[in-house]
Short mmCIF file of C-alpha atoms (C1' of nucleotides) in Angstrom, two decimals:
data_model
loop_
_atom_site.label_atom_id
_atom_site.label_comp_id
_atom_site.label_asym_id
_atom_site.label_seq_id
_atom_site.Cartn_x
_atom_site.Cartn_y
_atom_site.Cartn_z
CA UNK J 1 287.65 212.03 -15.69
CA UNK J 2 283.92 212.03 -16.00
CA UNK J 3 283.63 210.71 -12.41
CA UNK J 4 284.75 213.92 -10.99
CA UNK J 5 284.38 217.12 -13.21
CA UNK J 6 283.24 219.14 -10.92
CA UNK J 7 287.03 219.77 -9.53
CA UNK J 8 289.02 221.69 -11.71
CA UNK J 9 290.98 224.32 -9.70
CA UNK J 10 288.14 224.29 -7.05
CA UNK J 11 289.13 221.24 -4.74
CA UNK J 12 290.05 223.97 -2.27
CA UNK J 13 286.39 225.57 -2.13
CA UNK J 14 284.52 221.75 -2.35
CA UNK J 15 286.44 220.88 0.65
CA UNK J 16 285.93 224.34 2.52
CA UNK J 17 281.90 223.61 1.87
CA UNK J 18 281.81 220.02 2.67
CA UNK J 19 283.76 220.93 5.93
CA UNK J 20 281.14 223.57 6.64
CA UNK J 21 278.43 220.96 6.21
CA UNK J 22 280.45 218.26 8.46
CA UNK J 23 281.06 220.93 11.32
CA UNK J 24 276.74 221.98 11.05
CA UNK J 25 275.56 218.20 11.32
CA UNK J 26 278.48 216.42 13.14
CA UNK J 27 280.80 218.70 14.91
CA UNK J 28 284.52 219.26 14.93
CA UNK J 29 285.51 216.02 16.28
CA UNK J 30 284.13 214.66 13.09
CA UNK J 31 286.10 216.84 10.69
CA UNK J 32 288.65 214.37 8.97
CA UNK J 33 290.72 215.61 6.19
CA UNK J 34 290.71 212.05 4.97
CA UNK J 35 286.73 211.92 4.94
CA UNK J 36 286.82 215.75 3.22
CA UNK J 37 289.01 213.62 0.30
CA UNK J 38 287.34 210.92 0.04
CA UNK J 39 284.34 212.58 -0.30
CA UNK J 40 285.77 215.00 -3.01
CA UNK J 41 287.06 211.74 -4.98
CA UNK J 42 290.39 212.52 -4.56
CA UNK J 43 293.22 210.96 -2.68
CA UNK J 44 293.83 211.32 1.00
CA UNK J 45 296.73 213.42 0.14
CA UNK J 46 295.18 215.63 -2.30
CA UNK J 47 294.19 218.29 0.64
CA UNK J 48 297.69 218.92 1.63
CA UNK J 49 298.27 220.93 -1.50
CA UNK J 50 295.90 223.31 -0.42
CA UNK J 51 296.19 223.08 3.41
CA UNK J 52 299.26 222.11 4.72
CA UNK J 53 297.74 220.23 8.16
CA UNK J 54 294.45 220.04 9.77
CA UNK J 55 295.47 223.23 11.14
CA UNK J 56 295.34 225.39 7.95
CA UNK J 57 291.61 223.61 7.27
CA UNK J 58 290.42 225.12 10.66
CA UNK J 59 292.23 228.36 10.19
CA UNK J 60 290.28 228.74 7.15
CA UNK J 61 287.28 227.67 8.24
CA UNK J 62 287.00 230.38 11.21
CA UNK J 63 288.32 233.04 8.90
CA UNK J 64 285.30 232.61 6.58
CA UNK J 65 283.16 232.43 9.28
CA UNK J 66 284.41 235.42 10.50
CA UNK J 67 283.22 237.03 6.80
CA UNK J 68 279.95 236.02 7.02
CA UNK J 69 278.78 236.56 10.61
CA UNK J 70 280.27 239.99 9.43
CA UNK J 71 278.14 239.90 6.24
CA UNK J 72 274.99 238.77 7.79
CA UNK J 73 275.12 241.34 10.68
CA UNK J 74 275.92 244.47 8.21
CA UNK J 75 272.61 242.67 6.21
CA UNK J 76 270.37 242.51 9.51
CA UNK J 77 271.82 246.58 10.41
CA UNK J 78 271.48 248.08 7.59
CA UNK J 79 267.41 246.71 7.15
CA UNK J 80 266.98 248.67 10.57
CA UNK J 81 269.47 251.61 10.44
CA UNK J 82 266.57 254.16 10.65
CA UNK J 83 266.26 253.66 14.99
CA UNK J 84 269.46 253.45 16.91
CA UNK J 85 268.52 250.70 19.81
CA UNK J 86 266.87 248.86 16.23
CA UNK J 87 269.80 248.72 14.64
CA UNK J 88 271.82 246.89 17.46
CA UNK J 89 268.96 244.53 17.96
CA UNK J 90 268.55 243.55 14.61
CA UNK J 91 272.52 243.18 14.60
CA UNK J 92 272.40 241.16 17.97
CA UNK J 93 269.97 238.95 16.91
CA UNK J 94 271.53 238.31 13.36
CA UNK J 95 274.68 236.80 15.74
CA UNK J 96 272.27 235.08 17.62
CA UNK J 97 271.10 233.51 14.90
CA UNK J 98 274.24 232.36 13.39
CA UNK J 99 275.40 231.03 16.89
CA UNK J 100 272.19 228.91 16.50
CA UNK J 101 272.73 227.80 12.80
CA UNK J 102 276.55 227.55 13.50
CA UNK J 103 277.42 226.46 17.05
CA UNK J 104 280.24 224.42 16.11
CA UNK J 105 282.06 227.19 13.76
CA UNK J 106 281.40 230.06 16.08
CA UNK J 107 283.37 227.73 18.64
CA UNK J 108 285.91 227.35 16.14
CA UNK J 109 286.18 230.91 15.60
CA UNK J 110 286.31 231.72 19.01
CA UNK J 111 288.28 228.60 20.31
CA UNK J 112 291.47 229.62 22.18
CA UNK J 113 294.70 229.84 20.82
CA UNK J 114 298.04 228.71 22.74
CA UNK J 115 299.81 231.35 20.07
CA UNK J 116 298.55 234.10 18.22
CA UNK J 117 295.60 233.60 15.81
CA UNK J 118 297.08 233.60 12.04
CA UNK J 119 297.41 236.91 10.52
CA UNK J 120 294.07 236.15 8.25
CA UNK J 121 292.06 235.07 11.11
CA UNK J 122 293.20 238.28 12.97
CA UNK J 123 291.85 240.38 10.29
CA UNK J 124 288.86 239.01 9.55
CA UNK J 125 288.00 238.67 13.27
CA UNK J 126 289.09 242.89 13.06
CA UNK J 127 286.55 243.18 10.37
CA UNK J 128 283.40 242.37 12.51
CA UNK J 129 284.85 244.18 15.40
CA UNK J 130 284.93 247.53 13.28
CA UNK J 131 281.16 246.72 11.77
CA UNK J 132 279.96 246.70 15.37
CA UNK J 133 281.64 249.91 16.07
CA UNK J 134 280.32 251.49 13.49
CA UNK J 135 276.96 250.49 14.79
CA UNK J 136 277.96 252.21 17.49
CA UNK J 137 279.24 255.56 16.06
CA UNK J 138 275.65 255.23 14.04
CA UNK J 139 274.90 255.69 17.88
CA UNK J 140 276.67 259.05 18.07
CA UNK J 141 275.46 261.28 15.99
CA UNK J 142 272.00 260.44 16.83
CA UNK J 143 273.26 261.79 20.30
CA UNK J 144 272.61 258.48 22.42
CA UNK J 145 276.39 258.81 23.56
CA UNK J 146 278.97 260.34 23.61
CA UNK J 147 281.91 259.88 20.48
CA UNK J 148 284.09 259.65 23.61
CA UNK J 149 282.82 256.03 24.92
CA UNK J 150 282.51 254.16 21.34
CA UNK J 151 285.66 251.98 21.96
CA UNK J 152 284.08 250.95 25.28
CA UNK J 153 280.57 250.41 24.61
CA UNK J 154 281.31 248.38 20.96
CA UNK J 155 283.48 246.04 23.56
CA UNK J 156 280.72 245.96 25.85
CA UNK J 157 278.58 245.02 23.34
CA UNK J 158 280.29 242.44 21.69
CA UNK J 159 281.04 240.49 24.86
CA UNK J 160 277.84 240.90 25.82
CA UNK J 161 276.75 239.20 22.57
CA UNK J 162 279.06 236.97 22.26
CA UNK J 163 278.59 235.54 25.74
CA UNK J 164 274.87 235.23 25.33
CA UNK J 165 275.42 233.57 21.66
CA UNK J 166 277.79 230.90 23.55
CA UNK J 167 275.56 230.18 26.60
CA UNK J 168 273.02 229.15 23.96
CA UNK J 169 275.22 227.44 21.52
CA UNK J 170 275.94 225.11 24.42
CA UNK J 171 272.56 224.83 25.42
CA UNK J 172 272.70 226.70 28.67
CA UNK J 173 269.84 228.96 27.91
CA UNK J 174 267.60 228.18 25.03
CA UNK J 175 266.99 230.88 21.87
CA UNK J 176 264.57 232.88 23.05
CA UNK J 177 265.97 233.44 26.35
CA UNK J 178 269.27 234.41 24.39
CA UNK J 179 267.22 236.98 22.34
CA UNK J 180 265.34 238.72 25.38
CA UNK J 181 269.23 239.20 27.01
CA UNK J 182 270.56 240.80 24.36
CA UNK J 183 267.09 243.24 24.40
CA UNK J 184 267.85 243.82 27.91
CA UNK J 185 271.69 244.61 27.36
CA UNK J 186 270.71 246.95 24.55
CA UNK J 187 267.65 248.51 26.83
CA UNK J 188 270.68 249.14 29.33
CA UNK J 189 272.79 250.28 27.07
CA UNK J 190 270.92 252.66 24.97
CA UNK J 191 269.10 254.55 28.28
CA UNK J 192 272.25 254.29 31.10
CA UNK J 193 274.88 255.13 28.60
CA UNK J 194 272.50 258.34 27.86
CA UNK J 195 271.76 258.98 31.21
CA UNK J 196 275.32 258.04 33.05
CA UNK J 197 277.46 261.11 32.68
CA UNK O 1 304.81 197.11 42.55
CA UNK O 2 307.20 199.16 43.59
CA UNK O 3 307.20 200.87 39.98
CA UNK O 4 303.76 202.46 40.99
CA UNK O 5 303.09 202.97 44.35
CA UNK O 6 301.25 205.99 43.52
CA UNK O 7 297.90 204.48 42.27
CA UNK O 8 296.11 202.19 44.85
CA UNK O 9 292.50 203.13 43.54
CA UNK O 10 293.42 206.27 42.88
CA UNK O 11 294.27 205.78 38.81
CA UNK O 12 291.39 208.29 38.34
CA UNK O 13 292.08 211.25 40.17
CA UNK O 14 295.38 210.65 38.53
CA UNK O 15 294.40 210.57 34.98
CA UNK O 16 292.27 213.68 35.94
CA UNK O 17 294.88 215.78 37.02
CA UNK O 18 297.46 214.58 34.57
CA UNK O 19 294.98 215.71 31.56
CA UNK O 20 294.23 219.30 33.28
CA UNK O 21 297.99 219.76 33.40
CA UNK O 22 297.43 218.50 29.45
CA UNK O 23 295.07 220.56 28.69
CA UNK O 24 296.76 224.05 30.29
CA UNK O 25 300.23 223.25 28.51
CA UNK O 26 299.06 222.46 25.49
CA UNK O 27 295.75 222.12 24.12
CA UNK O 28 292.66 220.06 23.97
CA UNK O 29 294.29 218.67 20.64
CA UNK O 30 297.65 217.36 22.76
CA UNK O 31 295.25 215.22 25.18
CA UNK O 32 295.18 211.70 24.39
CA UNK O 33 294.06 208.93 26.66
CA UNK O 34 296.58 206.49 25.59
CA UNK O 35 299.51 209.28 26.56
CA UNK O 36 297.88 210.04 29.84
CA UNK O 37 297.70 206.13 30.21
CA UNK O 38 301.47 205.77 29.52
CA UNK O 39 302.48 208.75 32.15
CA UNK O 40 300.54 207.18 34.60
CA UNK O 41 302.12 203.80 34.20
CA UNK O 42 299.16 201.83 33.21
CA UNK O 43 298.37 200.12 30.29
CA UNK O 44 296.27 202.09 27.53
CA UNK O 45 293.33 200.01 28.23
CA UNK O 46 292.90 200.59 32.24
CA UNK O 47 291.41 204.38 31.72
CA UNK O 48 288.59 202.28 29.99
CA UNK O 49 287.68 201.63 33.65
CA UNK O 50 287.10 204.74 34.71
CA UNK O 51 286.00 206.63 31.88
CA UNK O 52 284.29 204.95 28.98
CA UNK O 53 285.77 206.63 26.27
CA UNK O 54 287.56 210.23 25.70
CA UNK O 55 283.89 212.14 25.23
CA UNK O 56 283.42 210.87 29.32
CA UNK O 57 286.94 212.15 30.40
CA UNK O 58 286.00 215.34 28.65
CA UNK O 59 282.79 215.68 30.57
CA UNK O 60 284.80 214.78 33.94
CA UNK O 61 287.12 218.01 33.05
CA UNK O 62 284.20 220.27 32.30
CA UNK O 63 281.74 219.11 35.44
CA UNK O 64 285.51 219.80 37.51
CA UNK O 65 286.11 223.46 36.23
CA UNK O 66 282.58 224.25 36.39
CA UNK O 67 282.96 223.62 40.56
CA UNK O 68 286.59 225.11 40.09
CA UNK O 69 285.35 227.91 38.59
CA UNK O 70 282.37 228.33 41.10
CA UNK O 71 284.84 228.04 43.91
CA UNK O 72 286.81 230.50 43.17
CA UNK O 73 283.85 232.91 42.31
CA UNK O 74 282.45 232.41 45.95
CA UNK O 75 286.06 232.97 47.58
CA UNK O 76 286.75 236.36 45.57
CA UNK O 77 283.04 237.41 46.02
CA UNK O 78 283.12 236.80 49.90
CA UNK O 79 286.07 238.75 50.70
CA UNK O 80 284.37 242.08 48.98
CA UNK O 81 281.10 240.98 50.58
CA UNK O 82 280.33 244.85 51.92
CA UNK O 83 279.75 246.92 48.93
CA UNK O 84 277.28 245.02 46.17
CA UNK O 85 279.13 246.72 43.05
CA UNK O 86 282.58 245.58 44.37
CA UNK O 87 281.25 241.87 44.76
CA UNK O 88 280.06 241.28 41.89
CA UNK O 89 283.35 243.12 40.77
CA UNK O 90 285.82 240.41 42.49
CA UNK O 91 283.65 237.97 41.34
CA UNK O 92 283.83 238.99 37.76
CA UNK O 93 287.44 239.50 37.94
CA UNK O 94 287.96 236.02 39.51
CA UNK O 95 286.03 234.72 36.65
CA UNK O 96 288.25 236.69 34.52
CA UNK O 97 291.40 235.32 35.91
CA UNK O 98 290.00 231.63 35.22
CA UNK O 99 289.71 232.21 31.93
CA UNK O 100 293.65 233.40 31.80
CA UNK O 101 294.98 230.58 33.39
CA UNK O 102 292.57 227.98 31.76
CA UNK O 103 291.18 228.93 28.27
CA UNK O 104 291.44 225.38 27.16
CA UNK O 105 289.33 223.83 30.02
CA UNK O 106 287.03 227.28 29.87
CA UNK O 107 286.32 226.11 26.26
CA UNK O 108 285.57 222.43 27.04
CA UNK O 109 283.30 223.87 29.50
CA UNK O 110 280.99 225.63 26.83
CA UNK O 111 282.06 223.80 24.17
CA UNK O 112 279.02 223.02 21.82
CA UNK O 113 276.78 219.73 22.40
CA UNK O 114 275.43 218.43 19.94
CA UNK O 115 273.02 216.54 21.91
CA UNK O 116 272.48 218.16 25.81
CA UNK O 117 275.33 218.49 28.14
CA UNK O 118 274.86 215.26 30.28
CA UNK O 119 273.66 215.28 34.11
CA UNK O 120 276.59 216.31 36.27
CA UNK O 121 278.02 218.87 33.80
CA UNK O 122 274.47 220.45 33.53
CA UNK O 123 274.23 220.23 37.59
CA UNK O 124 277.63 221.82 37.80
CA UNK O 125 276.75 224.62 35.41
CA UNK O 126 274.07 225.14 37.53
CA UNK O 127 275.45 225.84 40.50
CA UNK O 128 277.65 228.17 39.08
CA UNK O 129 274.75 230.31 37.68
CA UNK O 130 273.31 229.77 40.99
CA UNK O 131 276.18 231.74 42.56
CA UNK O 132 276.06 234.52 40.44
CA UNK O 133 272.39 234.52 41.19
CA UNK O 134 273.02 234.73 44.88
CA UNK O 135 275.36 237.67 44.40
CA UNK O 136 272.91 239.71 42.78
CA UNK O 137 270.10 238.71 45.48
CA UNK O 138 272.67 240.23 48.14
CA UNK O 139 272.00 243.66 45.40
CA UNK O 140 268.46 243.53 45.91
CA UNK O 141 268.90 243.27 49.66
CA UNK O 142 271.15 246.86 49.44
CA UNK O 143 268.64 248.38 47.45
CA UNK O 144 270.61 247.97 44.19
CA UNK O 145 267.86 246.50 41.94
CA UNK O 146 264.14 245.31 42.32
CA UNK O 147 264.04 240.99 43.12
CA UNK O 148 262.20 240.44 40.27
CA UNK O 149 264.79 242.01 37.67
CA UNK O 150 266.85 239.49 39.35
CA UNK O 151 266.66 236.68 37.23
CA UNK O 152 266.98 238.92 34.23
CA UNK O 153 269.91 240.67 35.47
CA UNK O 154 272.09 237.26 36.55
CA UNK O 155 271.62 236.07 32.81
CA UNK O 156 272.92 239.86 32.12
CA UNK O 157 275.66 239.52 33.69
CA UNK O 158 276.83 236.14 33.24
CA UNK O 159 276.32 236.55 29.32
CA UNK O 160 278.69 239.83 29.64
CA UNK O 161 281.72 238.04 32.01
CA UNK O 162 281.77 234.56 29.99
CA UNK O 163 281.74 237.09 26.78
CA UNK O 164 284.80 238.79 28.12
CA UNK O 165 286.56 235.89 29.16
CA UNK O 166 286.08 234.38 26.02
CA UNK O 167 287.44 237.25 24.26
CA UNK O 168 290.30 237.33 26.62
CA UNK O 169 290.88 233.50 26.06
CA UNK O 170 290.82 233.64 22.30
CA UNK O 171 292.94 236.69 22.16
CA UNK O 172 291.16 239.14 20.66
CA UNK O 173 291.44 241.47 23.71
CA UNK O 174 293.79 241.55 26.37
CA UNK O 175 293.47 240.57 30.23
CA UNK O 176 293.57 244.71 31.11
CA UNK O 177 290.92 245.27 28.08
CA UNK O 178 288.88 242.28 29.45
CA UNK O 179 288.86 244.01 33.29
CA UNK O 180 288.00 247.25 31.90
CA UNK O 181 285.17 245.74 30.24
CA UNK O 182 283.90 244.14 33.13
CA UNK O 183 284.36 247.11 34.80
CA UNK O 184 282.10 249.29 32.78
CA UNK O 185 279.66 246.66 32.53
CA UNK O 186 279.18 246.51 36.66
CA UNK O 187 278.99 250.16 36.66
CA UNK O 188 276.36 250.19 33.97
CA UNK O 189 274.69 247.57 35.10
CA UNK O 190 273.99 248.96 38.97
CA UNK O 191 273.33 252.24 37.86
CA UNK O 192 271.32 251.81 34.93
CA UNK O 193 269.19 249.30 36.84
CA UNK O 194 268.78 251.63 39.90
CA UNK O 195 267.40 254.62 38.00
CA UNK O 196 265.77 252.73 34.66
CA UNK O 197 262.42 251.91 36.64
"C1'" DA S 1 286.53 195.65 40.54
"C1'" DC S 2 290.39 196.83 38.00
"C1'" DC S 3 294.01 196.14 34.73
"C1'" DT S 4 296.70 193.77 30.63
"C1'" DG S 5 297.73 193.24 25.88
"C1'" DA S 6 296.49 191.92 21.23
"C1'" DA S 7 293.61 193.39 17.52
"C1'" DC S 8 291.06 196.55 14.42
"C1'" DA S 9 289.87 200.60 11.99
"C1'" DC S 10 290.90 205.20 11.49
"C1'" DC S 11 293.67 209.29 11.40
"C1'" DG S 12 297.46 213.18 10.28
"C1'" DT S 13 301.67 213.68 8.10
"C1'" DT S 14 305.59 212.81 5.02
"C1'" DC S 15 307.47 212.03 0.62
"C1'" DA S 16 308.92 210.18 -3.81
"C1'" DA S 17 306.69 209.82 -7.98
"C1'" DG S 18 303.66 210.99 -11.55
"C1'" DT S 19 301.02 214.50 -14.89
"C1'" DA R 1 301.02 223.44 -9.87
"C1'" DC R 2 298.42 219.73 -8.37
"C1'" DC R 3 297.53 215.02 -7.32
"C1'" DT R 4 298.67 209.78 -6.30
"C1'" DG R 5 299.74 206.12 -3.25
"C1'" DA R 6 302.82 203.80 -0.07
"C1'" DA R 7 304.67 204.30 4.46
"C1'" DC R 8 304.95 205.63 9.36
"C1'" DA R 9 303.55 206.74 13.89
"C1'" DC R 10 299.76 207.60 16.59
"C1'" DC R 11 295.11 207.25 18.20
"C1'" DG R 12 290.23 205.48 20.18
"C1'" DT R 13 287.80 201.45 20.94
"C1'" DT R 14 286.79 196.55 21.68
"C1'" DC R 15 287.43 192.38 24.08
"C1'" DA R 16 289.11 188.07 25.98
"C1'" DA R 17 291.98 187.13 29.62
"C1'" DG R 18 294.13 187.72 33.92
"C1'" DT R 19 294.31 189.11 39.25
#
DNA sequence: ACCTGAACACCGTTCAAGT
DNA sequence: ACCTGAACACCGTTCAAGT
């Protein structure tokens, strides 16, 4: 029992983390629930009792990373919230950043789904969309647009992000072009949305 | 011999097709080469001649949609070849459309590398950003934009229509949401370019 | 050049049994 | 409630052998 007290209640979160670390250095293909229980020192059926297939695992995994590209982009906002086309930068870049650190799980997260995402993926996936709009209604009332085009720009935004975070994640464009596209986007959006109607 | 007249050297394009049809039905996870190997009538070993192992088939499907994709960009762009904002609107709405019909092979196509994309995917990538960077060259002939925001404004774009796609593809918006998008982001994007400098 | 078929190691999933 | 361990079906990969 000395060989393993670290898990007592917690096998769920040890395997969560080591699956984090397996998707950062090795990629999905490499995720094995029997490698996540062996590793834990328990049996290869030991996983099932908190995920019931592979499934659940991945469904997990993107939900979580879900919370904390959400955590680390209300972090990076909230350090510029003082300038308007600062605080979507900063926010931009934080999801940059994590598409850098985490090309495998943003995949995850955004991979597509034959049926509907699971309810807890849904919501956490909801989450980030709302901090992003309220980035944007930041945008408001200092009078860069109008309240009327929030919902629009916040999508424009986020695909525009998003799209730039997956062309480098798969090493179509490196980092640093990735950051001077989402500058430009913002530039765009900040002065045309102003200046548009 | 009768069994299978079908393949007479032709046990590749076979396998290819077979795994796109995979691959749309259901799911990167449902495509195995021993199952495309038993539909096609061959023993699980003969793929092994044309493909080394299933990473090489994957590349095959990704280097395919990329010229797919580009294809079909080129066709919708051509027939809307008059007015620059309504190219690069056809184009972005074929682009769109791919996505619908294949999100699976759409995902294998930017699907993260750990190590770089090899040679013919890369080359096919390319010549899909190439396209897009010939439609906005045709802008710059109308007047739309200045040629050296070109390059700038390609990555722009591209960043915003594989962003809505993706969202499309993983569900998060729908196929009307993801047109709007693009919609706006054309709009904004000739505009904003035209009077920012 | 292309395909067969046995062999190997690994995997996800199920389930009766233990504590 | 959580975990064990045997069992099953499936998979990717290797390789000697055939044509």
């Amino acid at each position: 029992m000395s060989q393993r007290p670290f898990h007592h209640g917690n096998l769920r979160a040890a395997l969560l983390e080591r699956a984090e670390a397996v998707l950062r250095e090795r990629g999905l293909d490499a995720l094995s629930l029997r490698e996540l229980a062996r590793e834990a020192g328990v049996s290869h059926g030991a996983p099932r009792s908190h995920f019931p297939d592979r499934a659940a695992l991945l469904d997990a995994l993107a939900e979580r990373g879900f919370l904390r590209l959400d955590e680390e982009i209300r972090r990076a906002a909230v350090r510029e919230r003082d300038d308007h086309a600062r605080t979507l930068r900063a926010a931009a870049s934080a999801y940059l950043g994590f598409a850098v650190r985490e090309p495998a799980l943003l995949d995850l997260m955004f991979a597509t789904k034959v049926d509907e995402p699971p309810e807890a993926v849904r919501s956490a996936a909801e989450r980030l969309f709302a901090t992003m709009s309220g980035l944007m209604d930041a945008g408001v009332a200092a009078g860069a647009y109008p309240a009327s085009d929030v919902a629009r720009l916040t999508l424009l935004l986020s695909a525009t992000v998003q799209g730039a975070s997956t062309l480098v994640a798969s090493r179509r464009i490196t980092a640093d072009q990735g950051e001077a596209l989402i500058g430009d986007a913002i530039a765009l959006l900040c002065s045309g949305a102003a200046a548009g109607r």
